[in-house]
XYZ file of C-alpha atoms in Angstrom:
737
model
C -0.162 -0.065 0.025
C 1.353 3.526 -0.908
C 1.552 5.729 2.048
C -0.183 9.272 1.707
C 2.563 11.913 2.389
C 2.093 13.273 6.175
C 1.846 16.614 4.862
C -1.150 15.940 2.629
C -2.925 14.079 5.470
C -4.068 17.228 7.654
C -6.176 18.663 4.830
C -7.565 15.490 4.163
C -8.655 14.812 7.755
C -9.805 18.479 7.966
C -12.288 17.988 5.402
C -13.626 14.675 6.716
C -13.830 15.500 10.213
C -15.423 18.252 12.642
C -11.942 17.994 14.533
C -9.986 20.882 15.208
C -6.235 21.316 13.942
C -5.015 20.607 17.429
C -6.978 17.496 17.660
C -5.803 16.137 14.237
C -2.200 16.902 15.487
C -2.800 14.860 18.579
C -4.103 12.123 16.719
C -1.473 11.909 14.216
C 1.435 12.142 17.022
C -0.149 9.299 19.210
C -0.400 7.173 16.132
C 3.264 7.652 15.528
C 3.766 5.831 19.094
C 1.855 2.746 17.927
C 2.590 -0.148 15.805
C 0.118 -2.684 14.427
C 1.308 -6.238 13.529
C -1.073 -8.455 11.745
C -0.447 -11.991 11.685
C -1.306 -14.832 9.327
C -4.757 -15.067 10.678
C -5.547 -11.336 10.592
C -5.054 -10.836 14.447
C -3.617 -7.378 15.521
C -0.693 -7.459 17.710
C -0.736 -3.815 18.982
C 2.385 -2.150 20.558
C 2.529 1.133 22.220
C 4.957 3.210 24.062
C 2.350 3.789 26.990
C -0.914 2.236 28.037
C -2.846 4.999 26.515
C -0.906 4.443 23.049
C -1.949 0.750 23.120
C -5.541 1.692 23.819
C -5.361 4.065 20.923
C -4.078 1.363 18.731
C -6.059 -1.694 19.805
C -9.454 0.269 19.479
C -8.234 1.469 16.039
C -7.443 -2.179 15.063
C -10.948 -3.300 16.340
C -12.552 -0.417 14.184
C -10.538 -1.988 11.205
C -11.884 -5.411 11.825
C -15.533 -4.479 12.480
C -16.568 -1.135 13.102
C -20.416 -1.677 12.640
C -20.221 -4.187 15.910
C -18.618 -1.466 17.904
C -21.146 1.101 17.011
C -23.911 -1.299 17.563
C -22.693 -2.055 21.325
C -22.629 1.797 22.080
C -25.899 2.459 20.454
C -27.262 -0.158 22.981
C -25.153 1.110 26.003
C -26.145 4.626 25.330
C -29.645 4.018 24.604
C -29.245 5.360 21.091
C -30.189 2.288 19.109
C -33.689 3.960 17.896
C -31.713 6.421 15.880
C -30.658 3.880 13.747
C -33.432 1.251 13.832
C -36.684 3.213 14.542
C -39.542 3.073 16.964
C -39.142 -0.570 17.760
C -36.004 0.180 19.910
C -37.580 3.073 22.041
C -38.047 0.804 25.088
C -34.910 -0.865 24.949
C -33.247 2.812 24.529
C -35.410 3.778 27.475
C -34.218 0.950 29.546
C -30.583 2.079 29.026
C -31.282 5.736 29.517
C -32.838 5.032 32.853
C -29.068 4.484 34.068
C -26.676 5.811 31.398
C -27.454 9.671 31.317
C -24.785 11.786 29.465
C -24.532 14.461 32.145
C -23.776 11.750 34.981
C -21.214 9.902 32.718
C -19.428 13.305 31.993
C -19.406 13.999 35.672
C -17.953 10.385 36.445
C -15.459 11.148 33.521
C -14.466 14.399 35.257
C -13.609 12.677 38.504
C -11.769 9.679 37.101
C -8.387 9.214 38.075
C -5.877 10.850 35.516
C -4.330 7.708 34.329
C -8.046 6.426 33.595
C -8.775 9.676 31.661
C -5.772 9.184 29.447
C -7.128 5.625 28.538
C -10.606 6.906 27.779
C -9.157 9.757 25.806
C -7.124 7.344 23.883
C -9.890 5.086 23.235
C -12.138 7.977 21.709
C -9.135 9.485 19.768
C -8.566 6.072 18.231
C -12.120 5.745 17.132
C -12.463 9.148 15.825
C -8.893 8.830 14.038
C -10.278 5.500 12.147
C -13.314 7.343 11.212
C -11.481 10.549 9.856
C -9.004 8.120 7.844
C -11.769 5.982 6.419
C -14.482 8.135 4.754
C -16.131 5.333 3.234
C -17.241 3.912 6.752
C -20.527 5.639 7.233
C -21.623 5.378 10.867
C -25.629 4.726 11.670
C -25.480 7.213 14.289
C -22.478 7.829 16.277
C -20.188 9.938 14.045
C -18.128 11.246 17.024
C -17.084 9.180 19.996
C -16.582 11.124 23.336
C -14.229 9.737 26.219
C -17.349 9.623 28.674
C -19.034 7.192 26.415
C -16.795 4.159 27.165
C -18.096 4.166 30.719
C -21.572 3.063 29.415
C -20.064 -0.361 28.672
C -17.531 -1.537 30.947
C -18.179 -5.146 32.081
C -17.547 -7.043 28.811
C -19.939 -9.771 29.348
C -22.887 -10.840 27.149
C -26.306 -9.641 28.328
C -25.266 -7.273 31.123
C -27.088 -7.138 34.440
C -29.587 -4.324 32.812
C -30.980 -6.657 30.437
C -32.876 -8.435 33.154
C -35.216 -5.431 33.111
C -38.519 -6.550 31.291
C -39.132 -4.471 28.443
C -42.767 -5.228 28.411
C -43.295 -4.200 31.973
C -41.138 -1.136 31.160
C -43.465 -0.163 28.361
C -46.527 -0.904 30.242
C -45.585 1.575 32.987
C -43.787 4.491 31.027
C -46.697 4.441 28.079
C -48.158 2.109 25.555
C -45.948 1.535 22.772
C -46.312 3.432 19.374
C -48.337 2.066 16.651
C -46.803 -0.790 14.496
C -43.855 -1.020 16.909
C -42.529 -4.261 18.485
C -40.779 -4.564 21.632
C -36.976 -5.819 20.889
C -37.715 -9.015 23.256
C -35.745 -12.316 22.000
C -37.616 -15.455 21.669
C -37.511 -18.142 24.277
C -34.305 -19.701 24.063
C -33.284 -22.436 26.281
C -29.752 -22.680 24.963
C -27.144 -21.818 27.840
C -25.377 -18.753 27.739
C -22.197 -18.222 29.773
C -18.866 -20.172 29.527
C -16.521 -22.985 30.627
C -13.603 -22.304 32.659
C -11.317 -24.870 34.106
C -7.911 -24.224 35.943
C -5.279 -27.020 36.700
C -2.512 -26.489 39.268
C 1.043 -28.113 38.452
C 0.564 -30.741 41.140
C -1.586 -32.717 38.681
C -0.047 -31.597 35.231
C 2.532 -33.537 33.638
C 6.059 -33.298 34.622
C 7.867 -29.915 33.352
C 4.152 -28.530 32.822
C 3.008 -25.463 34.593
C -0.530 -24.350 35.579
C -3.074 -24.643 32.864
C -6.260 -22.654 31.973
C -9.237 -23.137 29.723
C -11.005 -20.245 28.230
C -14.017 -21.047 26.777
C -16.792 -18.470 26.553
C -20.326 -19.292 25.108
C -21.948 -16.183 23.447
C -23.200 -15.083 20.241
C -21.006 -15.413 17.618
C -18.662 -12.702 16.688
C -19.212 -11.015 19.908
C -15.539 -10.347 20.520
C -12.319 -9.695 18.610
C -9.110 -11.591 19.227
C -5.925 -9.391 19.893
C -2.858 -8.687 21.840
C -1.995 -5.417 23.360
C 1.508 -4.228 24.789
C 3.133 -1.213 26.037
C 6.302 -0.225 27.912
C 4.503 0.322 31.066
C 3.849 -3.450 31.669
C 0.879 -4.095 29.570
C 1.056 -7.426 27.511
C -2.349 -8.874 27.374
C -3.696 -11.306 24.672
C -7.373 -12.739 24.285
C -10.943 -11.665 23.654
C -11.998 -8.192 23.705
C -15.621 -7.292 23.462
C -16.095 -5.216 20.360
C -15.780 -1.372 21.539
C -13.882 -2.152 24.860
C -10.261 -1.402 25.503
C -9.361 -4.320 27.777
C -8.930 -7.789 26.997
C -11.770 -9.373 28.844
C -10.877 -12.954 28.840
C -7.292 -14.034 28.352
C -3.610 -14.102 29.756
C -0.781 -12.126 29.919
C 2.913 -13.311 30.656
C 2.305 -14.162 34.237
C -1.684 -14.885 34.742
C -4.786 -15.806 32.801
C -8.375 -15.153 33.804
C -11.716 -16.670 32.484
C -14.983 -15.384 33.248
C -18.196 -17.421 33.373
C -21.639 -16.074 34.220
C -22.718 -16.719 37.859
C -25.870 -17.798 39.291
C -25.509 -15.374 42.145
C -28.425 -12.816 42.889
C -26.509 -9.676 41.973
C -29.770 -7.691 40.902
C -32.983 -7.337 42.825
C -36.470 -5.617 42.438
C -37.985 -3.920 45.224
C -41.663 -3.241 45.512
C -42.695 0.040 47.108
C -45.901 1.510 48.161
C -46.514 4.656 46.237
C -48.698 7.704 46.856
C -49.447 10.071 44.046
C -50.111 13.687 45.611
C -49.984 16.758 43.350
C -46.366 17.517 44.288
C -45.195 14.031 42.850
C -44.904 10.572 43.681
C -43.740 9.325 47.349
C -42.954 5.874 48.280
C -43.034 4.330 51.803
C -39.842 3.144 53.451
C -40.376 2.179 56.923
C -42.469 4.954 58.644
C -41.427 7.711 56.450
C -42.656 8.776 52.922
C -39.760 9.755 50.663
C -39.844 11.952 47.791
C -39.358 10.031 44.636
C -36.783 11.706 42.353
C -37.783 12.581 38.577
C -35.705 13.057 35.738
C -36.746 13.771 31.745
C -35.826 11.310 29.278
C -35.799 12.149 25.680
C -35.513 9.450 23.063
C -34.728 10.254 19.384
C -35.900 7.658 16.712
C -35.684 7.431 13.088
C -38.662 7.552 11.078
C -39.478 5.675 7.964
C -39.019 8.431 5.991
C -35.281 9.231 7.318
C -36.399 12.005 9.481
C -36.275 11.996 13.333
C -39.004 11.984 15.987
C -38.938 12.287 19.647
C -40.597 10.317 22.540
C -40.505 12.299 25.873
C -40.692 10.146 29.347
C -40.451 11.069 33.068
C -38.553 8.612 34.821
C -39.066 7.801 38.354
C -36.209 6.717 41.124
C -36.142 5.718 44.509
C -32.627 5.256 46.566
C -32.553 1.876 45.097
C -32.737 2.420 41.773
C -35.241 3.635 38.745
C -38.792 2.516 38.717
C -39.444 -0.098 35.971
C -42.933 -1.381 36.322
C -45.849 -2.016 38.566
C -46.359 -5.019 40.902
C -49.415 -6.600 42.717
C -50.125 -5.132 46.024
C -49.047 -8.330 47.994
C -45.601 -7.408 46.972
C -45.373 -4.152 48.954
C -47.542 -5.154 51.940
C -49.891 -8.064 53.031
C -53.087 -7.074 51.228
C -56.229 -6.007 53.356
C -59.595 -6.578 51.923
C -60.336 -4.107 49.119
C -56.793 -3.041 49.363
C -56.222 0.303 46.932
C -52.373 0.637 47.469
C -50.266 1.311 44.434
C -47.337 -0.927 44.078
C -44.444 0.143 41.971
C -40.993 -1.718 41.207
C -37.497 -0.151 41.370
C -34.688 -2.042 40.180
C -31.205 -2.367 41.866
C -27.883 -3.258 40.297
C -24.303 -2.333 40.361
C -23.886 1.282 39.243
C -20.173 2.048 39.458
C -18.956 2.862 35.781
C -15.470 4.190 36.945
C -14.704 1.483 39.231
C -15.791 -1.043 36.700
C -13.730 0.067 33.988
C -10.561 0.278 36.220
C -11.230 -3.109 37.323
C -11.535 -4.542 33.825
C -8.356 -2.784 32.664
C -6.261 -3.207 35.712
C -6.547 -6.870 36.415
C -4.988 -7.424 32.668
C -1.688 -6.225 34.250
C -1.689 -8.792 37.301
C 1.195 -10.674 37.661
C -0.205 -13.291 40.202
C -3.153 -14.196 42.420
C -2.435 -11.682 45.203
C -2.151 -8.602 42.543
C -5.240 -9.881 40.913
C -7.247 -10.104 44.182
C -6.148 -6.658 45.061
C -7.759 -5.088 42.068
C -10.846 -7.098 42.934
C -11.012 -6.029 46.409
C -10.185 -2.337 45.550
C -13.053 -1.815 43.391
C -15.456 -4.725 44.203
C -17.012 -3.627 40.545
C -17.574 -7.108 39.018
C -21.167 -8.053 39.602
C -22.201 -11.002 37.386
C -19.147 -13.023 36.567
C -17.099 -15.585 38.171
C -13.314 -15.868 37.426
C -11.218 -18.958 36.880
C -7.735 -18.019 37.486
C -4.070 -19.456 36.919
C -0.673 -18.206 37.188
C 3.005 -18.906 36.397
C 3.487 -19.392 40.082
C 1.157 -22.383 39.954
C -1.645 -20.681 41.817
C -5.390 -21.448 40.628
C -8.423 -19.878 41.961
C -12.248 -19.793 41.500
C -13.638 -16.237 42.523
C -17.230 -15.280 42.977
C -18.152 -11.715 41.607
C -16.981 -9.104 44.203
C -20.224 -7.152 43.949
C -22.335 -9.016 46.312
C -24.924 -7.025 48.081
C -25.383 -8.315 51.966
C -29.123 -9.175 52.235
C -31.478 -10.732 54.998
C -31.506 -14.390 53.915
C -35.108 -14.744 55.372
C -36.381 -12.944 52.189
C -36.656 -14.573 48.700
C -34.985 -12.063 46.408
C -35.519 -14.040 43.588
C -38.918 -12.423 43.312
C -39.950 -8.637 43.900
C -39.389 -7.997 47.638
C -41.059 -5.472 49.832
C -39.043 -2.549 49.437
C -41.169 -0.663 52.033
C -39.849 -2.862 54.721
C -36.152 -1.546 55.291
C -35.338 -5.074 56.265
C -35.234 -6.166 52.833
C -32.695 -3.320 51.870
C -28.989 -3.904 50.916
C -26.612 -3.721 53.650
C -23.427 -3.020 51.865
C -21.340 -5.484 50.111
C -19.920 -8.844 51.358
C -16.296 -9.217 52.003
C -14.528 -11.240 49.708
C -13.726 -13.676 52.403
C -17.410 -13.947 52.739
C -17.818 -15.607 49.239
C -17.938 -19.312 48.186
C -14.684 -18.852 46.295
C -12.006 -21.464 46.470
C -8.099 -20.695 45.966
C -5.412 -23.437 45.614
C -7.668 -26.449 46.348
C -5.465 -29.799 47.380
C -7.247 -31.672 44.474
C -5.407 -29.265 42.094
C -8.193 -28.428 39.818
C -11.088 -25.675 39.511
C -14.002 -25.411 37.297
C -17.070 -23.463 36.454
C -19.711 -24.221 33.595
C -22.246 -21.659 34.825
C -23.096 -24.326 37.683
C -23.277 -23.254 41.035
C -20.043 -22.589 43.043
C -20.363 -25.651 45.333
C -18.884 -28.086 42.811
C -15.913 -25.817 41.649
C -13.541 -28.077 43.288
C -15.487 -31.119 43.829
C -15.338 -32.302 47.461
C -12.985 -29.400 48.398
C -15.628 -26.948 47.125
C -17.325 -24.456 49.661
C -20.243 -25.776 51.901
C -23.484 -24.420 50.618
C -24.898 -24.594 54.304
C -22.358 -21.950 55.285
C -23.508 -19.342 52.780
C -26.970 -17.252 51.938
C -29.061 -18.804 49.326
C -28.830 -15.728 47.218
C -25.232 -16.651 46.458
C -26.583 -19.219 43.621
C -29.920 -19.429 41.758
C -28.592 -21.924 39.171
C -27.807 -25.226 40.898
C -25.876 -27.820 39.084
C -25.890 -28.561 35.281
C -24.922 -31.268 32.845
C -21.912 -29.668 31.799
C -20.665 -29.345 35.456
C -21.390 -33.122 35.727
C -19.254 -33.784 32.762
C -16.480 -31.570 33.920
C -16.392 -33.506 37.411
C -16.175 -36.634 35.668
C -13.197 -35.562 33.437
C -11.380 -34.006 36.533
C -12.249 -35.975 39.544
C -8.931 -38.247 40.455
C -7.081 -37.080 37.127
C -3.536 -36.319 36.412
C -0.837 -36.019 33.992
C -2.499 -32.734 32.344
C -0.716 -31.342 29.510
C -2.024 -28.509 27.021
C -2.881 -31.063 24.511
C -4.975 -33.040 27.254
C -6.863 -29.918 28.025
C -7.738 -29.053 24.725
C -9.174 -32.652 24.200
C -10.985 -32.212 27.431
C -12.620 -29.021 26.078
C -14.084 -31.109 23.205
C -14.612 -34.376 25.092
C -17.885 -35.660 23.288
C -19.551 -37.268 26.201
C -23.124 -35.917 27.171
C -24.269 -36.928 30.643
C -27.710 -35.439 30.034
C -28.396 -38.007 27.345
C -26.669 -40.634 29.306
C -29.517 -40.183 32.264
C -32.330 -39.593 29.856
C -32.262 -41.810 26.987
C -32.423 -45.055 29.053
C -35.663 -43.857 30.472
C -36.931 -43.632 27.080
C -35.510 -47.067 26.178
C -37.321 -48.389 29.503
C -40.743 -46.979 28.612
C -40.473 -48.674 25.033
C -39.541 -51.908 26.613
C -42.629 -51.609 28.935
C -44.919 -51.364 25.876
C -47.435 -54.373 25.250
C -45.794 -56.510 22.450
C -48.965 -55.814 20.447
C -48.580 -51.925 20.605
C -48.508 -50.395 17.200
C -45.453 -48.106 18.528
C -43.338 -51.213 19.009
C -42.815 -51.786 15.251
C -42.531 -48.071 14.453
C -40.000 -46.987 17.067
C -38.117 -50.481 17.107
C -35.442 -49.392 14.610
C -34.628 -45.615 16.174
C -34.880 -47.215 19.847
C -31.929 -49.847 18.728
C -29.955 -47.195 17.627
C -30.320 -45.177 20.852
C -29.935 -48.161 22.819
C -26.528 -49.102 21.556
C -25.454 -45.350 21.577
C -22.549 -44.536 23.814
C -23.971 -40.698 24.094
C -20.966 -39.148 22.212
C -21.618 -36.692 19.727
C -19.899 -36.936 16.363
C -20.523 -35.962 12.792
C -21.597 -39.267 11.482
C -23.751 -39.963 14.316
C -27.388 -40.688 13.681
C -28.149 -41.242 17.272
C -27.041 -37.735 17.905
C -29.319 -36.474 15.483
C -32.332 -38.591 16.971
C -31.409 -37.568 20.491
C -31.386 -33.913 19.802
C -34.596 -33.834 17.960
C -36.212 -35.916 20.725
C -34.953 -33.686 23.417
C -36.216 -30.886 21.647
C -39.698 -32.295 21.298
C -39.748 -33.438 24.916
C -39.007 -29.848 26.274
C -42.213 -28.838 24.996
C -44.107 -31.262 27.056
C -42.749 -29.741 30.355
C -44.710 -26.711 31.920
C -42.711 -23.741 31.545
C -42.180 -21.941 35.217
C -41.584 -17.962 35.012
C -38.019 -17.289 36.086
C -36.778 -20.666 36.485
C -33.159 -21.234 35.903
C -32.537 -23.413 32.786
C -30.385 -25.935 34.752
C -33.843 -26.688 36.759
C -35.962 -26.838 33.864
C -33.682 -29.139 32.135
C -33.571 -31.390 35.151
C -37.280 -31.632 35.246
C -37.322 -33.486 31.840
C -36.628 -37.008 33.467
C -39.008 -36.771 36.157
C -41.313 -34.224 34.834
C -42.362 -36.265 31.770
C -44.144 -39.665 31.623
C -43.105 -42.821 29.694
C -45.838 -42.123 27.014
C -44.674 -38.575 26.729
C -41.272 -39.558 26.119
C -42.351 -42.091 23.534
C -44.427 -39.522 21.872
C -41.492 -37.099 21.812
C -39.558 -39.716 19.847
C -42.358 -40.354 17.183
C -42.554 -36.600 16.693
C -38.927 -36.523 16.346
C -39.058 -39.198 13.642
C -41.733 -37.165 11.720
C -39.850 -34.055 11.938
C -36.664 -35.638 10.479
C -38.621 -37.519 7.707
C -40.351 -34.320 6.822
C -37.283 -32.166 6.621
C -34.618 -34.697 5.327
C -36.670 -37.566 3.827
C -35.463 -40.230 6.195
C -34.705 -40.269 10.018
C -31.335 -42.134 9.717
C -29.494 -38.605 9.177
C -26.051 -38.087 10.364
C -25.528 -35.134 12.705
C -23.202 -33.299 10.598
C -25.579 -33.186 7.719
C -27.919 -31.380 10.054
C -25.773 -29.119 12.467
C -23.630 -26.725 10.681
C -21.613 -23.385 10.832
C -22.197 -20.808 8.297
C -20.839 -17.256 8.003
C -21.884 -15.635 4.579
C -22.794 -12.090 5.675
C -21.391 -9.237 7.814
C -24.834 -8.637 9.246
C -25.115 -8.516 12.997
C -28.497 -10.323 12.599
C -26.934 -13.070 10.462
C -28.991 -14.612 7.659
C -28.730 -18.500 6.824
C -29.410 -20.563 3.732
C -29.346 -24.108 2.940
C -28.399 -23.275 -0.582
C -25.010 -21.454 0.613
C -21.551 -23.250 1.785
C -21.743 -24.354 5.422
C -19.576 -26.617 7.642
C -20.585 -29.666 9.448
C -20.060 -29.445 13.288
C -19.805 -32.405 15.452
C -20.390 -31.161 18.743
C -23.902 -29.969 20.176
C -25.871 -27.849 22.468
C -24.302 -27.571 25.962
C -27.926 -28.375 27.550
C -27.039 -32.068 27.583
C -23.511 -31.687 29.048
C -21.410 -31.273 25.992
C -18.535 -28.878 27.107
C -17.977 -27.645 23.577
C -21.274 -25.925 22.961
C -23.026 -25.189 19.758
C -26.488 -23.622 19.966
C -28.020 -24.476 16.705
C -31.628 -24.732 15.289
C -33.643 -24.075 12.127
C -33.575 -20.687 11.053
C -36.472 -19.068 8.727
C -36.392 -20.852 5.406
C -33.923 -23.642 6.435
C -34.163 -27.456 7.141
C -30.603 -27.753 8.570
C -29.683 -26.360 12.043
C -27.275 -23.419 12.178
C -25.487 -22.310 15.101
C -25.499 -18.642 16.211
C -23.974 -19.086 19.820
C -21.976 -21.436 21.933
C -18.207 -21.754 21.562
C -16.986 -18.417 20.384
C -13.436 -18.135 21.492
C -11.671 -21.266 22.797
C -8.245 -21.042 24.212
C -5.933 -23.279 26.063
C -2.946 -21.780 27.958
C 0.181 -23.016 29.772
C 2.086 -21.040 32.311
C 5.320 -23.029 32.366
C 8.955 -21.470 31.967
C 7.164 -19.576 29.185
C 3.546 -18.867 28.255
C 2.209 -21.431 25.496
C -1.081 -20.986 24.251
C -3.537 -22.379 21.204
C -6.902 -20.789 20.429
C -9.481 -20.402 17.700
C -12.356 -18.022 16.969
C -15.592 -18.678 15.259
C -15.426 -17.925 11.545
C -12.469 -15.341 11.607
C -11.276 -11.994 12.773
C -12.685 -9.848 10.147
C -16.149 -8.826 9.766
C -15.556 -7.893 5.974
C -16.722 -10.778 3.758
C -14.192 -9.411 1.296
C -11.128 -10.463 3.739
C -9.597 -13.506 3.669
C -9.857 -13.520 7.410
C -13.695 -13.403 7.292
C -14.171 -17.188 7.506
C -10.561 -18.636 7.651
C -11.104 -20.359 11.033
C -14.390 -21.839 10.245
C -12.967 -25.564 9.740
C -10.722 -25.257 12.664
C -13.713 -24.108 14.614
C -15.740 -26.972 13.578
C -13.162 -29.464 14.164
C -11.713 -28.162 17.626
C -8.359 -27.869 15.818
C -6.823 -24.875 17.791
C -3.949 -22.765 16.121
C -0.793 -21.779 17.940
C -0.939 -18.400 19.707
C 2.032 -15.950 18.619
C 2.365 -14.363 22.041
C 6.095 -13.675 21.699
C 7.784 -11.552 19.165
C 9.890 -14.568 17.874
C 6.651 -16.578 17.274
C 5.231 -13.445 15.254
C 7.904 -12.381 13.483
C 7.725 -15.555 10.836
C 3.823 -15.221 10.817
C 3.728 -11.572 10.115
C 1.718 -10.355 7.209
C 1.707 -6.538 7.796
C 3.373 -3.934 9.964
C 1.936 -0.414 10.138
C 0.683 2.642 12.140
C -2.781 3.801 12.420
C -3.824 5.921 9.591
C -1.390 4.619 7.000
């Protein structure tokens, strides 16, 4: 590529941006402090003189790879999606704006530590410099990024705490939805979201091997980029960074690694308050006093069909526990007397610490050991929904619970709205880290979490649930947890390669528990029952199955279709954890229901594929044919067979697939998104793979160059050190070149 002379760049930038000459000069100067090296998989290895330079370069590289996903994340976080997508997004935007108000974020930014303000400024400058040097990129709504914006999106996990606010109830409270508008509510999807994490200490690894870490997030595909960011200030982190954020969310440095899994702890709560509505404004009862409810105006701008813009104006209400998000039954805020006329509103309480959350997310990537990692966690206590699996070059391993854990009265059931008018239900500060069911360096030498409860994290060496409040976990055990326990208990001789094999172990303990019940129901049928003849062959296939997935397995296809049909026969319980819903399949369905579900599975397979004897790989496919965030699928377009399956049944390698509009095949859209295994020996050694590829541009050779490796679990070498990267380098450049 020919480089444009630096002298000619300033006039061009002036024409393309609203930046001042001083800003343009600052961007150009900072770009000269940054080097971006692309390897043969298109992954960016960013080097900066300072941490701020590294942030400038990594966010610029992210924008090169997929700017639309960066903008989409900030449209969501800032409550501006309706500016791009119209009225259908108004309630989603209102939900965001209940918390993330521009004036508040600007004030947080102004009070932030100077070092953090430098990083936030570098983040905004890197994005604005990218837009200035890429006039062909047309943002949908955000044409200029400001430093305070980054504090609206600080955690990095998929589906933040705020998404637990029900949009239907929010719309019902703040006003009926506009005509022809539709709430952005995802359809019911039982596929588990979260992750697998495993940490193994040197005491049970092979001779010469150090501690090991499995990093296996289960998210929607393409939710994060893979990159490395280094500086002369001690930063050297590699891993998965959520689009638009300037820290490695799940990854490792030369001394330590961290993997986050979604937790079943109750870290958000709904408080129902008795409300009065005098002319001066709403009051809510708290004990014996009536407190004034704060009010603030919220204006949502939305795009109309003709391209012009309209506005919806709201008055948002707040208690000391958070914003009002809906109404509740009067029984929620007080025992209802006869003919009760109380008004009951629900406030939503969650962590709201944007400055602390951003600092914790960045500073932990520079941890050198467990002590320094815990020091960051204890200083900020701004991780609300994620467990952490940790391993270090010192041989340390840890399972850590979220540090933002409100202290509550265990008499109350916080899985439902509690009576906020009773001061006894209120939060009482945060638990100390020592009061959480975390586990550090257990004698068995391993730790794991699969979005299951913390009380099996170290097998028999786990925390005792009797010692902790029930709000520490709502999930219970799951089949992936059972699978991990089977692999880890009593194990030894672990290597990087063995850990990679475990991550793709094909056993499915859920089917191992459920399928024998189906076979037993078939065996109990009278000999003259017509189902005997029809189901004999498929039952024989399942009877001889070892419950292990593979691309050529007909039994896997049968079991997946049968499990889906059986799900529909179990009554849904609102708010029930997925783990518990799945556990009810065995006891909650009768023998005849199990047999009927198998008949339905046969009918569906025959209808879709002309026979029921269909190998799993013919059905289960990975496909990437579009840069669209809402990805389309087509049976007529190329796709790749995927042997692994839904994590619901205990597959550690998770692939959440289903039929899409117009398809017969099942296409994955979530599950394994980034997989890495890391060894902390004398030097760090790692292997990894990402779904599809690093680039969001279909014209790039890195759009789908990892698809086959992804499907087969063939992880590639990570080029962490310069001597690894040098022979694999395809391009070296500075931002703006």
